Tab-separated table of C-alpha atoms in Angstrom:
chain	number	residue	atom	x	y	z
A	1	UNK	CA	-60.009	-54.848	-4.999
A	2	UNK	CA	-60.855	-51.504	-6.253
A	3	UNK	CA	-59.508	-50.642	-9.920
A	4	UNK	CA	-59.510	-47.021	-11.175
A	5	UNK	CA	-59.059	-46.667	-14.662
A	6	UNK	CA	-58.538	-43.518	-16.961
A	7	UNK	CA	-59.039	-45.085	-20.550
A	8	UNK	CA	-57.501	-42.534	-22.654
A	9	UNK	CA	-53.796	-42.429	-22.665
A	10	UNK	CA	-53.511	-38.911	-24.844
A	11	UNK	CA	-55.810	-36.599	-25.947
A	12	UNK	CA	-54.861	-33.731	-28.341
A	13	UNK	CA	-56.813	-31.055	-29.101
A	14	UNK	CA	-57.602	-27.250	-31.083
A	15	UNK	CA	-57.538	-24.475	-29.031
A	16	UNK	CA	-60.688	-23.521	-27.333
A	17	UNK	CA	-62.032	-26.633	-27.255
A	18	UNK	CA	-63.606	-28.781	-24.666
A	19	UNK	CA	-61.334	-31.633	-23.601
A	20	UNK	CA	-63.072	-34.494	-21.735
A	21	UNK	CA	-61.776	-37.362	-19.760
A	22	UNK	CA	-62.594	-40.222	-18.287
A	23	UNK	CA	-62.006	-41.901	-15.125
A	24	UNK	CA	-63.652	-45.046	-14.481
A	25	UNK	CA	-63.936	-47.435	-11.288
A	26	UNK	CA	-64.602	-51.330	-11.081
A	27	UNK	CA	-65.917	-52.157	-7.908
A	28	UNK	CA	-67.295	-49.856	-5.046
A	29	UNK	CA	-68.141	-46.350	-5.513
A	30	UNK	CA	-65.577	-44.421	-4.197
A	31	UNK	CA	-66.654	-41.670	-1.025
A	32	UNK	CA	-64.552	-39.121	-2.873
A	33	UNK	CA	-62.895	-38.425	-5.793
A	34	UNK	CA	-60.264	-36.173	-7.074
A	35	UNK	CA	-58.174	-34.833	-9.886
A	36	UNK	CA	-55.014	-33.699	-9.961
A	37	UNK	CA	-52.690	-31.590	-12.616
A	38	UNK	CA	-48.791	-33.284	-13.784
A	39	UNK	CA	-46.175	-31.265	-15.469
A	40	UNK	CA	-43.451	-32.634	-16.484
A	41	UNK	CA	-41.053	-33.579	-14.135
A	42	UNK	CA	-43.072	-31.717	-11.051
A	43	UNK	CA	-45.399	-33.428	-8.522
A	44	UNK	CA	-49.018	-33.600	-9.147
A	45	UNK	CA	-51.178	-30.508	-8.040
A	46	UNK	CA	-54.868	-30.811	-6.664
A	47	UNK	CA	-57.528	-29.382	-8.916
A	48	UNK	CA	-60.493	-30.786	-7.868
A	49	UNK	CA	-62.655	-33.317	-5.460
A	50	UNK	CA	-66.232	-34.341	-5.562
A	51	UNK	CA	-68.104	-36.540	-3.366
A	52	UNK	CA	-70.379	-39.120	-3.907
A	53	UNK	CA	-73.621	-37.744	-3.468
A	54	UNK	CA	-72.954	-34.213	-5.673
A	55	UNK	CA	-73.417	-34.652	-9.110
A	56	UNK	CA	-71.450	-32.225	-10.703
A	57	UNK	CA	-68.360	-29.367	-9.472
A	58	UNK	CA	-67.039	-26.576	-10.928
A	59	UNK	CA	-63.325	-24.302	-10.837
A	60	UNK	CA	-63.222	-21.437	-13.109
A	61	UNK	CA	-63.043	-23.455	-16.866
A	62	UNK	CA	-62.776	-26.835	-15.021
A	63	UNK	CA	-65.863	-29.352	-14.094
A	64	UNK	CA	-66.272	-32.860	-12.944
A	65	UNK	CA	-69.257	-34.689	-12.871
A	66	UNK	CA	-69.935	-38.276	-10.681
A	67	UNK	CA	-71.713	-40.636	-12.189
A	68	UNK	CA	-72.230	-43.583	-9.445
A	69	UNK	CA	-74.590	-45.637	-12.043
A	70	UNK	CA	-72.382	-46.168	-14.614
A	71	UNK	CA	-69.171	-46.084	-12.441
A	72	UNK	CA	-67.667	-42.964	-13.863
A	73	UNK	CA	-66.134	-39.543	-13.526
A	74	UNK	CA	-65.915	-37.013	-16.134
A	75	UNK	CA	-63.014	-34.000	-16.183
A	76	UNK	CA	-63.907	-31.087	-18.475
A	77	UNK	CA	-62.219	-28.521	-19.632
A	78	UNK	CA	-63.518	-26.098	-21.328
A	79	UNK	CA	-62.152	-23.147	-23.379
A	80	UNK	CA	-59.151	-24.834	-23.452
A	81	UNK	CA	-55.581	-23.349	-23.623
A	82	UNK	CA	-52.046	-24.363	-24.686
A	83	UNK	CA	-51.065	-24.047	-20.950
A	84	UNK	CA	-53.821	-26.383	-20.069
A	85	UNK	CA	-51.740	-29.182	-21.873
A	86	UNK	CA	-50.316	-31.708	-19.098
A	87	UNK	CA	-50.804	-34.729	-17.533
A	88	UNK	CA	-54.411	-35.327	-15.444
A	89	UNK	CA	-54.805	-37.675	-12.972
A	90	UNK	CA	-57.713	-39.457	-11.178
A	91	UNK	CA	-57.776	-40.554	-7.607
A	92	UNK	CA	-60.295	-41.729	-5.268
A	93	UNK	CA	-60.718	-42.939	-1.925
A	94	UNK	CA	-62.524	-45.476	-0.225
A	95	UNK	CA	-64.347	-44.005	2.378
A	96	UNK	CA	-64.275	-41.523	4.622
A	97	UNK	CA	-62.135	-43.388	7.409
A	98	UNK	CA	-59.629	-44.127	4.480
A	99	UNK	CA	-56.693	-42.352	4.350
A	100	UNK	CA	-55.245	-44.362	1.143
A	101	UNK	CA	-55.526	-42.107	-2.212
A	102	UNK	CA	-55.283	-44.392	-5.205
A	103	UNK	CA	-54.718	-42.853	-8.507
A	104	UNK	CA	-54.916	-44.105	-12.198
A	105	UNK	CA	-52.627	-43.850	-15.120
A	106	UNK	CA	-53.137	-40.487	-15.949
A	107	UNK	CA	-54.371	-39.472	-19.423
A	108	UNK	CA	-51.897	-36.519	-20.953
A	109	UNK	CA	-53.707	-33.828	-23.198
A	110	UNK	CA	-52.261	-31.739	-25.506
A	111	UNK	CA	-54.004	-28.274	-26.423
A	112	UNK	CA	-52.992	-26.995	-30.084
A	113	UNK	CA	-52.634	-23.117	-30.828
B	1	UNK	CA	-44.887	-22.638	3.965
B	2	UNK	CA	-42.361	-24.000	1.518
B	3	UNK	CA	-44.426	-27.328	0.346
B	4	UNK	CA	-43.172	-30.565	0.757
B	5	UNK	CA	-39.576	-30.968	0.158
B	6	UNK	CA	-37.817	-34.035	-0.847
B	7	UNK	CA	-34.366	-34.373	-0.984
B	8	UNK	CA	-32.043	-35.113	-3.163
B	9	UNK	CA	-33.927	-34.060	-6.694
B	10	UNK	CA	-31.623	-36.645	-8.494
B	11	UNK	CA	-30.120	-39.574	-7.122
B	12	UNK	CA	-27.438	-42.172	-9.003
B	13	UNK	CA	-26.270	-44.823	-7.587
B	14	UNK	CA	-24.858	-48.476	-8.462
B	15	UNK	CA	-26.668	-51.559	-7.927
B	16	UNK	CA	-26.176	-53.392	-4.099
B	17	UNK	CA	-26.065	-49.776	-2.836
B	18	UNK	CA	-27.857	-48.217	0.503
B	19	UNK	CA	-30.171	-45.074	-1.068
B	20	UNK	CA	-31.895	-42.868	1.356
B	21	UNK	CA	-34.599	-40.364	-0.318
B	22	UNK	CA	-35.785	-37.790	2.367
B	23	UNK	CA	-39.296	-36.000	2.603
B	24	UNK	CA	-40.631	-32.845	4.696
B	25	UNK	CA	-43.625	-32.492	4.929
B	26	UNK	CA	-45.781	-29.863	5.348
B	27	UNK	CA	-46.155	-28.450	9.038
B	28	UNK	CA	-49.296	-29.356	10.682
B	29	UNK	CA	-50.281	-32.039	8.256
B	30	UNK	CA	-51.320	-35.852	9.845
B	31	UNK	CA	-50.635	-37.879	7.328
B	32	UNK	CA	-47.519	-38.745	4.653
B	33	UNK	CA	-47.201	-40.736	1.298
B	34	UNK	CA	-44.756	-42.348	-0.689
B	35	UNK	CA	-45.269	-42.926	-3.835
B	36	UNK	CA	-43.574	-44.257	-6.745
B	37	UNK	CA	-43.867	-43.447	-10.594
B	38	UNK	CA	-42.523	-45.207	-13.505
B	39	UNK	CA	-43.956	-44.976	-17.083
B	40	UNK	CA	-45.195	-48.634	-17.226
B	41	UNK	CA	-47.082	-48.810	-13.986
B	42	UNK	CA	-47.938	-44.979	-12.635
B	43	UNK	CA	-48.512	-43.522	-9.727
B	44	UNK	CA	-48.283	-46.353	-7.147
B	45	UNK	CA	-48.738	-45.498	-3.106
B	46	UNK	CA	-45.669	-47.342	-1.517
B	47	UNK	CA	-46.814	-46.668	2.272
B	48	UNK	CA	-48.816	-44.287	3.971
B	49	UNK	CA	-48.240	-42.630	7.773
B	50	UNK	CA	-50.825	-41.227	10.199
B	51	UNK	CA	-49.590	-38.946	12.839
B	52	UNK	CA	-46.575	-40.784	12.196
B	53	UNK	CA	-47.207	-44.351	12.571
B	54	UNK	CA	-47.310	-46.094	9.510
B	55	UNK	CA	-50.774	-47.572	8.618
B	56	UNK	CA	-50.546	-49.097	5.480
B	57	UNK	CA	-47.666	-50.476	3.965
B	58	UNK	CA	-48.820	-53.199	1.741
B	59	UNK	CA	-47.775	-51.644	-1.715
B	60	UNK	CA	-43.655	-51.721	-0.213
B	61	UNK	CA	-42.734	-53.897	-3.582
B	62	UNK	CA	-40.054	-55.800	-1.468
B	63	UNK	CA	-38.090	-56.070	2.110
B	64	UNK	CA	-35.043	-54.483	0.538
B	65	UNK	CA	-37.798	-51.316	0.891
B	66	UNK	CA	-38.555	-50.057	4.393
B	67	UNK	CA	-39.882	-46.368	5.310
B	68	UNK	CA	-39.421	-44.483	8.443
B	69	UNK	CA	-41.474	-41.437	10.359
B	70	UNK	CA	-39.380	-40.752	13.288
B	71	UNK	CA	-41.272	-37.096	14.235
B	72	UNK	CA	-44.116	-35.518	12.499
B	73	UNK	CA	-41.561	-33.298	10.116
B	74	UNK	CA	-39.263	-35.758	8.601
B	75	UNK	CA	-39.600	-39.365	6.599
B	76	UNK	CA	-37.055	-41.782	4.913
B	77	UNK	CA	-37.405	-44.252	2.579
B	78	UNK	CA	-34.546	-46.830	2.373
B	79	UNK	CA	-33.681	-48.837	-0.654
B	80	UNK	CA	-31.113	-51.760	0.689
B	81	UNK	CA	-29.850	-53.182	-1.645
B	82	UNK	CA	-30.921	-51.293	-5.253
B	83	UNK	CA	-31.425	-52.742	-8.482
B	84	UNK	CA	-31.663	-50.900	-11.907
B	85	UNK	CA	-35.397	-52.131	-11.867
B	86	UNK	CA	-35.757	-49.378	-8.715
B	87	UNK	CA	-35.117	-46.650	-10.861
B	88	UNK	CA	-38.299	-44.667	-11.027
B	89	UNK	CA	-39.696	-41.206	-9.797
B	90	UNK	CA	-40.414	-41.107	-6.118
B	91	UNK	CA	-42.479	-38.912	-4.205
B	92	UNK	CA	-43.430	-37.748	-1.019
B	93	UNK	CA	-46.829	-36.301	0.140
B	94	UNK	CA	-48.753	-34.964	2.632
B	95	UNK	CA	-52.243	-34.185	3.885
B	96	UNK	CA	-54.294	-32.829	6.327
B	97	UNK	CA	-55.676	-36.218	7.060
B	98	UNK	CA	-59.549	-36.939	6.635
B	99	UNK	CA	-60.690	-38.295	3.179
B	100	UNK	CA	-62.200	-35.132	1.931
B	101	UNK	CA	-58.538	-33.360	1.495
B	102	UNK	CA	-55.819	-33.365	-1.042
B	103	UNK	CA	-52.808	-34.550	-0.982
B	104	UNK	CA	-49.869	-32.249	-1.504
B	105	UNK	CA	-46.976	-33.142	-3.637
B	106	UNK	CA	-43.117	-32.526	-3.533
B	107	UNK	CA	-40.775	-32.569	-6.521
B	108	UNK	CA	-40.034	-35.846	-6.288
B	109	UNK	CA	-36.271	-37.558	-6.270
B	110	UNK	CA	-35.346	-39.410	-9.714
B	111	UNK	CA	-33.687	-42.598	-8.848
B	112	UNK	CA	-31.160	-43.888	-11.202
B	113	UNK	CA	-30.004	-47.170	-10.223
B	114	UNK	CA	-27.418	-48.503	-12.732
């Protein structure tokens, strides 16, 4: 079965700095793929999806990139900011017919003044 | 529209109890999930609901878990009996349905089972 896997469990980082994360998948490539934001003790929030066939999306200081070959997504932020310091979160489904959204463990960055 | 609400934020109850969590979702979404959180395994999708009939089930951990969608604005999820190893974040969320949208989160209940 499909495994999603986000291999860092923490990054910290300075202030202003580009943090970048990686979500990786074992099996298929997944239709679509999104990202989510986790505060503390609050639900995750949508950021961002991108499809299989677009190589790269953008939200103001955010991007994600889809690389089917080697089986990976990458989450940038750039310019980063304290506030920017939570939990992110993969998820991908299937196909388009699936409804299931699958996510990984989550990779928690911490942005230092 | 208020989000998805989940009730109660904070649940305690004793092992062998009945625990109800409650979710509503957002109007005019098809499709509901319950998830379940816990430090040592994630984010893990407990059942999911299409226009109200549940589809895929297969993550439900055990029979003591079952998961209701009566009407297109209100879910359960039933815990009968608990045990302390239930105690987790759970949460409830909803989507426009179609694999190109997001899923919408509530607060999620906090499940002490002691």
């Amino acid at each position: 079965s499909q495994k999603i896997e986000q291999n860092s469990e923490a990054l910290n980082i300075q202030e202003g700095k580009t943090a970048t994360l990686t979500c990786n998948y074992t099996n298929y490539s997944p239709a679509y793929l999104q990202w989510y934001r986790q505060d503390p003790g609050r639900g995750p929030v949508f950021l961002l999806l991108i499809r299989e066939n677009e190589k790269e999306k953008r939200k103001e200081r955010l991007k994600v990139t889809f690389d089917t070959t080697l089986k990976q997504s990458l989450f940038h932020i750039t310019a980063s900011q304290p506030a920017d310091s939570a939990t992110y979160l993969c998820a991908h489904r299937a196909g388009s017919n699936d409804y299931k959204l699958s996510f990984g463990a989550g990779t928690t960055v911490t942005v230092r003044a | 529209d208020a989000g998805v609400i989940q009730s109660p934020r904070h649940e305690v109850t004793e092992m062998g109890q009945e625990v109800t969590l409650r979710c509503k979702p957002i109007s005019g979404h098809n499709s509901l999930f319950w998830y379940r959180q816990t430090m040592m395994r994630g984010l893990e999708l407990l059942i999911y609901f299409n226009n109200n009939v549940p589809i895929d089930d297969s993550g439900m951990p055990e029979d003591r878990f079952s998961a209701k969608m009566p009407n297109a604005s209100f879910s359960t999820l039933k815990i009968q009996p608990s045990e302390p190893r239930d105690s987790a974040v759970y949460f409830c969320a909803s989507g426009e349905g179609g694999a190109n949208t997001e899923a919408f989160f509530g607060q999620g209940t906090r499940l002490t089972v002691v």
